[in-house]
Short mmCIF file of C-alpha atoms and ligand atoms in Angstrom, two decimals:
data_model
loop_
_atom_site.label_atom_id
_atom_site.label_comp_id
_atom_site.label_asym_id
_atom_site.label_seq_id
_atom_site.Cartn_x
_atom_site.Cartn_y
_atom_site.Cartn_z
CA MET A 1 113.78 126.17 84.47
CA ALA A 2 117.20 125.14 85.60
CA ASN A 3 119.79 122.41 85.73
CA ILE A 4 120.42 120.57 88.98
CA GLU A 5 123.80 119.36 90.08
CA LEU A 6 124.73 117.03 92.89
CA ARG A 7 128.41 117.40 93.65
CA HIS A 8 129.87 114.64 95.82
CA VAL A 9 126.64 114.60 97.84
CA GLY A 10 126.47 112.27 100.83
CA LYS A 11 123.96 111.74 103.63
CA VAL A 12 124.43 110.24 107.05
CA TYR A 13 121.33 110.37 109.25
CA ALA A 14 121.54 111.42 112.89
CA ASP A 15 121.47 107.77 114.02
CA GLY A 16 124.61 107.08 111.94
CA THR A 17 122.80 105.41 108.98
CA ARG A 18 124.62 106.21 105.75
CA ALA A 19 121.94 106.63 103.08
CA VAL A 20 123.86 108.21 100.19
CA THR A 21 127.54 108.10 99.28
CA ASP A 22 129.34 110.54 96.99
CA LEU A 23 126.51 111.14 94.54
CA ASN A 24 127.76 113.06 91.55
CA LEU A 25 125.50 113.91 88.67
CA GLU A 26 123.96 116.71 86.65
CA VAL A 27 120.36 116.91 85.54
CA GLU A 28 120.24 119.07 82.46
CA ASP A 29 117.77 121.93 81.98
CA GLY A 30 114.47 120.35 80.86
CA GLU A 31 115.68 116.81 81.43
CA PHE A 32 113.57 114.05 82.99
CA LEU A 33 115.91 112.04 85.24
CA VAL A 34 114.67 108.99 87.15
CA PHE A 35 116.30 107.58 90.25
CA VAL A 36 115.63 103.85 90.48
CA GLY A 37 116.77 101.12 92.80
CA PRO A 38 115.48 98.66 95.42
CA SER A 39 113.98 99.79 98.71
CA GLY A 40 116.53 101.52 100.94
CA CYS A 41 118.99 102.37 98.18
CA GLY A 42 118.86 106.06 99.07
CA LYS A 43 116.84 107.44 96.17
CA THR A 44 114.24 109.19 98.32
CA THR A 45 116.98 110.66 100.53
CA ALA A 46 118.72 111.96 97.42
CA LEU A 47 115.56 113.62 96.16
CA ARG A 48 114.73 115.10 99.54
CA MET A 49 118.20 116.65 99.73
CA VAL A 50 117.49 118.41 96.42
CA ALA A 51 114.14 119.56 97.79
CA GLY A 52 115.74 120.73 101.02
CA LEU A 53 113.66 118.36 103.14
CA GLU A 54 116.88 116.70 104.32
CA THR A 55 120.13 118.44 105.03
CA VAL A 56 123.19 117.49 102.97
CA SER A 57 125.92 115.82 105.05
CA GLU A 58 128.63 116.12 102.43
CA GLY A 59 128.99 117.86 99.11
CA GLU A 60 126.77 120.46 97.53
CA VAL A 61 123.44 120.66 95.72
CA MET A 62 123.23 123.30 92.99
CA ILE A 63 120.01 124.45 91.33
CA GLY A 64 120.36 126.75 88.35
CA GLY A 65 124.05 127.26 89.22
CA ARG A 66 123.18 128.40 92.79
CA ALA A 67 124.44 126.43 95.82
CA VAL A 68 121.28 125.65 97.80
CA SER A 69 122.43 123.33 100.58
CA ASN A 70 121.70 126.11 103.06
CA VAL A 71 118.62 127.48 101.34
CA PRO A 72 115.29 126.49 102.92
CA PRO A 73 112.92 124.33 100.82
CA ARG A 74 110.43 127.08 99.97
CA ASP A 75 113.15 129.30 98.60
CA ARG A 76 114.55 126.70 96.21
CA ASP A 77 111.83 127.24 93.64
CA VAL A 78 111.15 123.53 93.21
CA ALA A 79 107.81 121.73 93.47
CA MET A 80 107.56 118.32 95.05
CA VAL A 81 104.90 115.70 94.28
CA PHE A 82 104.62 113.08 97.02
CA GLN A 83 103.40 109.51 96.92
CA SER A 84 100.69 110.52 99.41
CA TYR A 85 99.60 113.40 97.13
CA ALA A 86 99.82 115.67 100.23
CA LEU A 87 96.42 117.25 99.58
CA TYR A 88 94.59 119.30 102.20
CA PRO A 89 91.37 117.35 102.85
CA HIS A 90 89.38 120.36 104.00
CA LEU A 91 90.18 122.46 100.92
CA THR A 92 88.56 122.23 97.50
CA VAL A 93 90.58 121.21 94.45
CA ARG A 94 90.75 124.88 93.45
CA ASN A 95 92.17 125.86 96.84
CA ASN A 96 94.50 122.92 96.99
CA ILE A 97 95.97 123.92 93.66
CA ALA A 98 96.03 127.58 94.62
CA PHE A 99 97.58 127.10 98.05
CA GLY A 100 101.22 127.68 97.13
CA LEU A 101 100.31 130.77 95.11
CA GLN A 102 98.23 132.18 97.98
CA LEU A 103 101.24 131.73 100.30
CA ARG A 104 103.27 133.73 97.84
CA LYS A 105 100.61 136.41 97.66
CA VAL A 106 100.09 136.09 93.91
CA PRO A 107 97.43 138.62 92.86
CA LYS A 108 93.94 137.13 92.72
CA ALA A 109 93.35 137.54 88.97
CA GLU A 110 96.65 135.92 88.07
CA LEU A 111 96.09 133.18 90.66
CA ASN A 112 92.70 132.30 89.18
CA ARG A 113 94.11 132.28 85.67
CA ARG A 114 96.99 129.98 86.64
CA VAL A 115 94.79 127.61 88.62
CA GLU A 116 92.32 127.36 85.75
CA ASP A 117 95.10 126.83 83.21
CA ALA A 118 96.58 124.04 85.33
CA ALA A 119 93.12 122.47 85.81
CA ARG A 120 92.52 122.55 82.08
CA THR A 121 95.89 121.00 81.32
CA LEU A 122 95.16 118.17 83.76
CA GLY A 123 91.45 117.68 82.87
CA LEU A 124 90.31 118.87 86.31
CA SER A 125 88.21 121.89 85.30
CA GLU A 126 84.90 120.30 86.27
CA TYR A 127 86.21 119.17 89.68
CA LEU A 128 87.51 122.47 90.94
CA ASP A 129 84.87 122.80 93.67
CA ARG A 130 85.12 119.27 94.98
CA LYS A 131 87.00 118.15 98.04
CA PRO A 132 89.76 115.55 97.62
CA ARG A 133 87.65 112.80 99.32
CA ASN A 134 85.19 113.00 96.45
CA LEU A 135 87.83 112.33 93.81
CA SER A 136 89.25 109.06 92.42
CA GLY A 137 92.87 108.16 93.06
CA GLY A 138 93.88 109.26 89.62
CA GLN A 139 92.11 112.62 90.01
CA ARG A 140 93.81 113.19 93.38
CA GLN A 141 97.12 112.45 91.76
CA ARG A 142 96.31 115.06 89.09
CA VAL A 143 95.49 117.64 91.79
CA ALA A 144 98.90 116.96 93.31
CA MET A 145 100.41 117.54 89.87
CA GLY A 146 98.32 120.66 89.54
CA ARG A 147 99.76 122.07 92.75
CA ALA A 148 103.22 121.52 91.33
CA ILE A 149 102.69 122.96 87.85
CA VAL A 150 100.72 126.02 88.94
CA ARG A 151 103.81 127.20 90.73
CA GLN A 152 105.80 127.27 87.49
CA PRO A 153 108.85 126.08 89.41
CA GLN A 154 112.38 125.62 88.12
CA ALA A 155 112.09 121.89 88.73
CA PHE A 156 109.66 119.11 89.62
CA LEU A 157 110.73 116.57 92.24
CA MET A 158 108.50 113.49 92.29
CA ASP A 159 108.66 110.74 94.87
CA GLU A 160 106.87 107.58 93.72
CA PRO A 161 103.85 109.68 92.69
CA LEU A 162 102.03 106.73 91.10
CA SER A 163 102.49 104.00 93.68
CA ASN A 164 99.04 104.49 95.27
CA LEU A 165 97.24 103.85 91.96
CA ASP A 166 96.12 100.51 90.55
CA ALA A 167 98.15 99.01 87.72
CA LYS A 168 95.95 100.28 84.86
CA LEU A 169 95.75 103.83 86.16
CA ARG A 170 99.45 103.81 86.82
CA VAL A 171 100.15 103.14 83.16
CA GLN A 172 97.71 105.89 82.12
CA MET A 173 99.09 108.44 84.57
CA ARG A 174 102.63 107.51 83.59
CA ALA A 175 101.84 108.53 80.04
CA GLU A 176 100.22 111.75 81.27
CA ILE A 177 103.24 112.70 83.36
CA ALA A 178 105.56 112.01 80.47
CA SER A 179 103.59 114.20 78.06
CA LEU A 180 103.07 116.93 80.70
CA GLN A 181 106.82 117.05 81.36
CA HIS A 182 107.50 117.05 77.63
CA ASN A 183 105.09 119.93 77.00
CA LEU A 184 106.21 122.01 79.99
CA GLY A 185 109.90 121.16 79.53
CA VAL A 186 110.53 121.50 83.27
CA THR A 187 113.61 119.82 84.69
CA THR A 188 112.33 116.81 86.62
CA ILE A 189 113.72 114.25 89.05
CA TYR A 190 111.49 111.28 89.63
CA VAL A 191 112.03 108.51 92.17
CA THR A 192 110.66 104.98 91.72
CA HIS A 193 111.57 101.41 92.61
CA ASP A 194 109.81 100.23 89.43
CA GLN A 195 112.27 99.70 86.60
CA THR A 196 109.52 99.75 83.97
CA GLU A 197 108.38 103.16 85.17
CA ALA A 198 112.00 104.31 85.18
CA MET A 199 112.66 103.06 81.64
CA THR A 200 109.48 104.46 80.13
CA LEU A 201 109.71 107.90 81.77
CA GLY A 202 113.37 108.84 82.01
CA HIS A 203 115.43 110.62 79.43
CA ARG A 204 118.13 109.15 81.58
CA VAL A 205 117.91 106.71 84.43
CA ALA A 206 120.19 106.66 87.48
CA VAL A 207 120.43 103.22 89.07
CA MET A 208 121.32 103.19 92.76
CA LYS A 209 122.39 100.45 95.12
CA LEU A 210 123.11 100.87 98.85
CA GLY A 211 123.42 104.65 98.50
CA VAL A 212 125.85 104.45 95.61
CA LEU A 213 125.12 105.42 92.00
CA GLN A 214 125.75 102.41 89.82
CA GLN A 215 125.16 103.82 86.36
CA ILE A 216 123.39 106.78 84.81
CA ALA A 217 122.42 106.53 81.16
CA PRO A 218 119.52 106.68 78.71
CA PRO A 219 117.23 103.66 79.16
CA GLN A 220 118.38 101.78 76.08
CA VAL A 221 122.02 102.21 77.00
CA LEU A 222 121.34 100.78 80.46
CA TYR A 223 119.58 97.84 78.88
CA ASP A 224 122.17 97.16 76.21
CA HIS A 225 125.35 98.11 78.08
CA PRO A 226 124.88 97.53 81.79
CA GLU A 227 128.15 98.28 83.55
CA ASN A 228 127.76 95.69 86.27
CA LEU A 229 125.73 92.66 87.35
CA PHE A 230 123.45 94.75 89.54
CA VAL A 231 122.33 97.05 86.72
CA ALA A 232 122.09 94.10 84.31
CA GLY A 233 119.88 92.17 86.79
CA PHE A 234 117.76 95.13 87.88
CA ILE A 235 116.87 96.53 84.46
CA GLY A 236 114.68 94.23 82.33
CA SER A 237 111.69 92.04 82.99
CA PRO A 238 111.92 89.08 83.13
CA ALA A 239 115.43 89.70 84.32
CA MET A 240 118.66 88.75 82.58
CA ASN A 241 119.77 85.14 83.13
CA PHE A 242 123.14 84.64 84.74
CA MET A 243 125.35 81.55 84.51
CA ILE A 244 128.96 80.67 85.34
CA GLY A 245 131.15 79.88 82.38
CA THR A 246 134.80 79.60 81.47
CA LEU A 247 136.33 81.44 78.52
CA GLN A 248 138.64 79.59 76.21
CA ALA A 249 140.48 80.24 72.97
CA SER A 250 139.33 78.05 70.11
CA ASN A 251 139.77 78.01 66.30
CA GLY A 252 141.33 81.43 66.27
CA GLY A 253 138.40 82.87 68.23
CA HIS A 254 136.92 82.52 71.69
CA SER A 255 134.34 80.24 73.12
CA VAL A 256 132.64 79.96 76.47
CA VAL A 257 132.15 76.65 78.29
CA LEU A 258 128.78 76.54 80.03
CA GLY A 259 128.38 73.19 81.83
CA ALA A 260 128.49 70.51 79.15
CA SER A 261 128.13 72.92 76.25
CA THR A 262 130.73 75.00 74.48
CA LEU A 263 129.39 78.11 72.77
CA GLU A 264 131.45 79.82 70.13
CA LEU A 265 131.48 83.59 70.39
CA PRO A 266 130.96 85.61 67.22
CA ALA A 267 133.78 87.86 66.12
CA SER A 268 131.50 90.88 66.66
CA THR A 269 131.14 90.01 70.36
CA LEU A 270 134.90 89.95 70.75
CA ALA A 271 135.26 93.15 68.76
CA ALA A 272 132.80 94.89 71.13
CA ARG A 273 134.54 93.50 74.18
CA PRO A 274 138.28 93.27 73.55
CA LEU A 275 138.92 92.89 77.28
CA LEU A 276 137.45 89.37 77.06
CA SER A 277 140.87 88.20 75.78
CA ASP A 278 142.24 88.86 79.26
CA TYR A 279 139.82 86.31 80.64
CA ILE A 280 140.90 83.25 78.67
CA GLY A 281 141.05 80.28 81.03
CA LYS A 282 139.08 82.20 83.69
CA GLN A 283 135.58 81.94 85.04
CA VAL A 284 133.20 84.71 84.06
CA VAL A 285 129.52 85.38 84.69
CA VAL A 286 127.63 85.06 81.42
CA GLY A 287 124.35 87.02 81.12
CA ILE A 288 121.73 86.57 78.47
CA ARG A 289 118.30 88.18 78.28
CA PRO A 290 115.19 86.03 77.79
CA GLU A 291 114.46 87.44 74.34
CA ASP A 292 117.95 86.47 73.12
CA ILE A 293 117.17 82.76 73.59
CA GLU A 294 115.07 80.93 71.03
CA ASP A 295 113.66 77.45 70.69
CA ALA A 296 116.42 75.80 68.59
CA ALA A 297 113.76 73.77 66.75
CA LEU A 298 112.41 77.04 65.30
CA ALA A 299 115.79 78.55 64.44
CA ARG A 300 115.95 79.34 60.74
CA GLY A 301 118.09 76.78 58.88
CA GLY A 302 118.32 74.70 62.07
CA PRO A 303 120.34 75.59 65.16
CA ARG A 304 123.85 76.86 64.48
CA SER A 305 126.38 74.46 66.00
CA GLY A 306 128.22 75.92 68.97
CA SER A 307 125.29 78.14 70.04
CA THR A 308 122.96 75.86 71.94
CA LEU A 309 122.23 74.86 75.51
CA SER A 310 120.09 71.97 76.66
CA GLY A 311 117.77 71.61 79.63
CA THR A 312 114.38 70.47 80.86
CA VAL A 313 111.24 72.60 80.65
CA GLN A 314 109.89 73.36 84.13
CA LEU A 315 107.13 75.86 83.43
CA LEU A 316 105.38 77.52 80.49
CA GLU A 317 103.75 80.97 80.61
CA PRO A 318 101.90 81.69 77.38
CA LEU A 319 101.48 85.46 76.98
CA GLY A 320 99.88 85.33 73.52
CA SER A 321 102.57 87.39 71.84
CA ASP A 322 105.34 85.32 73.46
CA LEU A 323 105.82 82.10 75.34
CA MET A 324 107.87 82.43 78.51
CA VAL A 325 109.70 79.15 79.13
CA HIS A 326 111.38 78.34 82.43
CA VAL A 327 114.13 75.80 81.78
CA ASN A 328 116.25 73.87 84.18
CA ALA A 329 119.42 74.23 82.12
CA ASP A 330 122.53 72.04 82.27
CA VAL A 331 124.68 74.98 83.35
CA PRO A 332 126.15 76.00 86.73
CA PRO A 333 124.36 79.07 88.16
CA ALA A 334 126.10 82.25 89.12
CA ALA A 335 126.22 82.38 92.94
CA GLY A 336 127.92 84.09 95.85
CA LEU A 337 128.17 87.52 94.17
CA ALA A 338 127.23 90.62 96.18
CA ASP A 339 125.37 92.17 93.27
CA LEU A 340 123.16 89.14 92.89
CA ALA A 341 122.49 88.95 96.62
CA GLU A 342 121.42 92.62 96.49
CA LEU A 343 119.00 91.70 93.73
CA GLY A 344 117.58 88.88 95.88
CA ARG A 345 118.81 86.39 93.27
CA ASP A 346 121.69 84.73 95.04
CA THR A 347 121.51 81.08 96.01
CA ASP A 348 122.29 80.02 99.56
CA PRO A 349 126.12 80.19 99.75
CA GLY A 350 126.11 77.17 102.10
CA ALA A 351 124.18 74.98 99.68
CA PRO A 352 126.03 72.40 97.54
CA LEU A 353 126.98 73.94 94.23
CA SER A 354 124.33 73.09 91.70
CA ASP A 355 125.21 72.11 88.16
CA ARG A 356 121.88 73.44 86.86
CA SER A 357 120.49 76.96 86.56
CA LEU A 358 116.98 78.20 86.00
CA VAL A 359 116.98 79.96 82.66
CA ILE A 360 113.96 82.00 81.51
CA ALA A 361 113.54 82.27 77.78
CA ARG A 362 111.07 84.27 75.68
CA PHE A 363 110.08 81.95 72.87
CA ASN A 364 108.03 82.46 69.75
CA PRO A 365 104.52 81.24 70.73
CA ARG A 366 104.60 78.72 67.87
CA SER A 367 107.12 76.71 69.83
CA ASN A 368 105.90 73.18 70.70
CA VAL A 369 107.85 72.82 73.93
CA ARG A 370 106.19 70.86 76.74
CA ILE A 371 106.67 70.79 80.48
CA ASP A 372 109.14 68.06 81.65
CA HIS A 373 110.44 67.53 78.08
CA SER A 374 114.01 68.20 77.24
CA ILE A 375 114.78 71.14 75.04
CA THR A 376 117.55 72.69 73.03
CA MET A 377 117.86 76.48 73.25
CA ALA A 378 119.66 78.62 70.68
CA LEU A 379 121.50 81.55 72.27
CA ASP A 380 122.30 84.72 70.36
CA GLY A 381 126.05 85.00 70.97
CA GLU A 382 126.07 88.63 69.85
CA ARG A 383 123.71 89.52 72.67
CA MET A 384 125.60 87.80 75.49
CA HIS A 385 126.93 89.85 78.41
CA PHE A 386 130.07 89.04 80.36
CA PHE A 387 130.97 90.07 83.89
CA ASP A 388 134.06 89.65 86.05
CA ALA A 389 133.18 86.84 88.45
CA ALA A 390 134.91 88.51 91.37
CA SER A 391 133.91 92.19 90.99
CA GLY A 392 130.62 91.87 89.04
CA GLU A 393 131.87 94.56 86.64
CA ALA A 394 130.94 94.17 82.97
CA ILE A 395 133.80 93.15 80.71
CA TRP A 396 134.09 95.75 77.97
CA ASP A 397 136.98 97.46 76.31
CA ARG A 398 137.69 99.91 79.10
CA PRO A 399 137.62 100.10 82.84
CA SER A 400 134.01 100.61 83.91
CA ALA A 401 133.06 104.24 84.65
CA GLY A 402 132.75 103.90 88.42
CA THR A 403 131.79 106.46 91.02
CA ASP A 404 133.89 107.84 93.89
CA LEU A 405 133.13 108.14 97.60
CA GLU A 406 132.98 110.23 100.90
CA ASP A 407 130.98 110.94 104.28
CA ALA A 408 129.21 113.10 107.35
CA ASP A 409 125.77 113.86 109.37
CA ALA A 410 122.30 115.76 109.65
CA PRO A 411 118.73 116.19 111.03
CA ALA A 412 115.52 115.70 109.06
CA ALA A 413 112.82 118.09 107.97
CA ALA A 414 109.23 116.89 108.08
CA GLY A 415 107.91 114.94 105.14
CA ALA A 416 104.37 115.63 106.44
CA PRO A 417 101.67 115.30 103.81
CA THR A 418 100.71 118.94 104.24
CA GLN A 419 104.18 120.23 103.60
CA GLU A 420 104.05 123.18 101.20
CA PHE A 421 107.06 124.83 99.75
P1 ATP B 501 112.18 103.26 99.62
O1 ATP B 501 111.89 102.97 98.17
O2 ATP B 501 111.91 102.08 100.52
O3 ATP B 501 111.62 104.55 100.12
P2 ATP B 501 114.75 104.52 99.21
O4 ATP B 501 115.63 103.93 98.17
O5 ATP B 501 114.00 105.70 98.83
O6 ATP B 501 113.78 103.39 99.75
P3 ATP B 501 115.66 105.95 101.50
O7 ATP B 501 114.27 106.16 102.02
O8 ATP B 501 116.37 107.08 100.91
O9 ATP B 501 115.69 104.77 100.45
O10 ATP B 501 116.54 105.32 102.66
C1 ATP B 501 117.92 105.03 102.50
C2 ATP B 501 118.46 104.50 103.79
O11 ATP B 501 118.39 105.48 104.79
C3 ATP B 501 117.69 103.30 104.32
O12 ATP B 501 118.60 102.41 104.91
C4 ATP B 501 116.76 103.90 105.32
O13 ATP B 501 116.44 102.97 106.37
C5 ATP B 501 117.62 105.01 105.90
N1 ATP B 501 116.81 106.16 106.41
C6 ATP B 501 115.85 106.87 105.75
N2 ATP B 501 115.37 107.85 106.52
C7 ATP B 501 116.06 107.78 107.69
C8 ATP B 501 116.06 108.54 108.92
N3 ATP B 501 115.24 109.59 109.06
N4 ATP B 501 116.92 108.17 109.88
C9 ATP B 501 117.73 107.11 109.76
N5 ATP B 501 117.82 106.39 108.64
C10 ATP B 501 116.98 106.70 107.60
#
């Protein structure tokens, strides 16, 4: 096992496409790190540079303290699990799992023992003599995992290994991968575009946008303390609601004007975000997660004054445990910000500025709200997020921990399904 370091790593493909910019991070020995971000954000490229399947244009990749940028994939002692499973169709499960060991001329008795151990760990013992075509998707995925674990590598590198499975199997295999990694304690980098997968699997999650690392933190920290609008909007489902508001000083404290409503901010919010004082009289983007909005009619002791927003119910989605309520709220939406455009949530910049935003709230299912009726929502002021309207950076008590940049070029090694290293 080993730690993995990316030091100022950048990638420019031969056609000039910049895929990764100044990626700087360390995956600790035994850690499970997930790269997440929308399609094209450079997460696969980053993983393939660690594997050695892409050259590094700038910076250095270190595995176990050794610089490996010039070390071929098969000498890096890492095992990759591909989305395609990369199984050899003409070989049995046993031989698929054994393949890497045979290449390395591992003695027969040890090879058999390791293959059978891996098969037992993955519940594949009774399928060892089958060919991949006679296995289910989940079993094929397990064989791909078997090929990785039998090698006892220093690290696992997994590229969307669950995306070919149906939703139910994905959840099951996700749990299996988590417990396998926990039991084996092997340093793992896992790539996915699915934020739920990222949050449930990662000890830490690295969120990427357009080749640039946005934030790397444990899942709950990303959720509670996103450092910019992009991370705030990407992590969480349904996503955080964003509105435009203006901060003002009032009664010795602060309040935020959202359309026709003025919401008083609790002292604790200001204590957690002292920088908010610099924004008095300025526009900010206000973020609030669906679960931090409640039906004011159900609020204990009635809605607290200075904490409500009004609107009209557009849609109800009863989930049993919760009621998702889509509200056309009397608040101007956040628009024209690059982070929101990147999330596919920007409104047309040419359109007349709307004075209403769609707000999604997660209500208690006992709520009696009805479609087309007006509604009062109680917002938890302690759970509000604030972002600089120009930069999209979260407003905290310190400058946001950003990342730095650089550049260069490179060819590409094959990502063929039969690649073995
Ligand atoms: P996805 O989830 O869709 O696989 P990703 O986040 O993994 O996306 P990458 O596959 O790393 O993103 O791609 C990052 C950028 O590099 C994209 O703009 C992509 O089009 C580009 N890219 C990837 N491979 C090559 C290549 N061989 N040559 C040129 N550009 C490439």
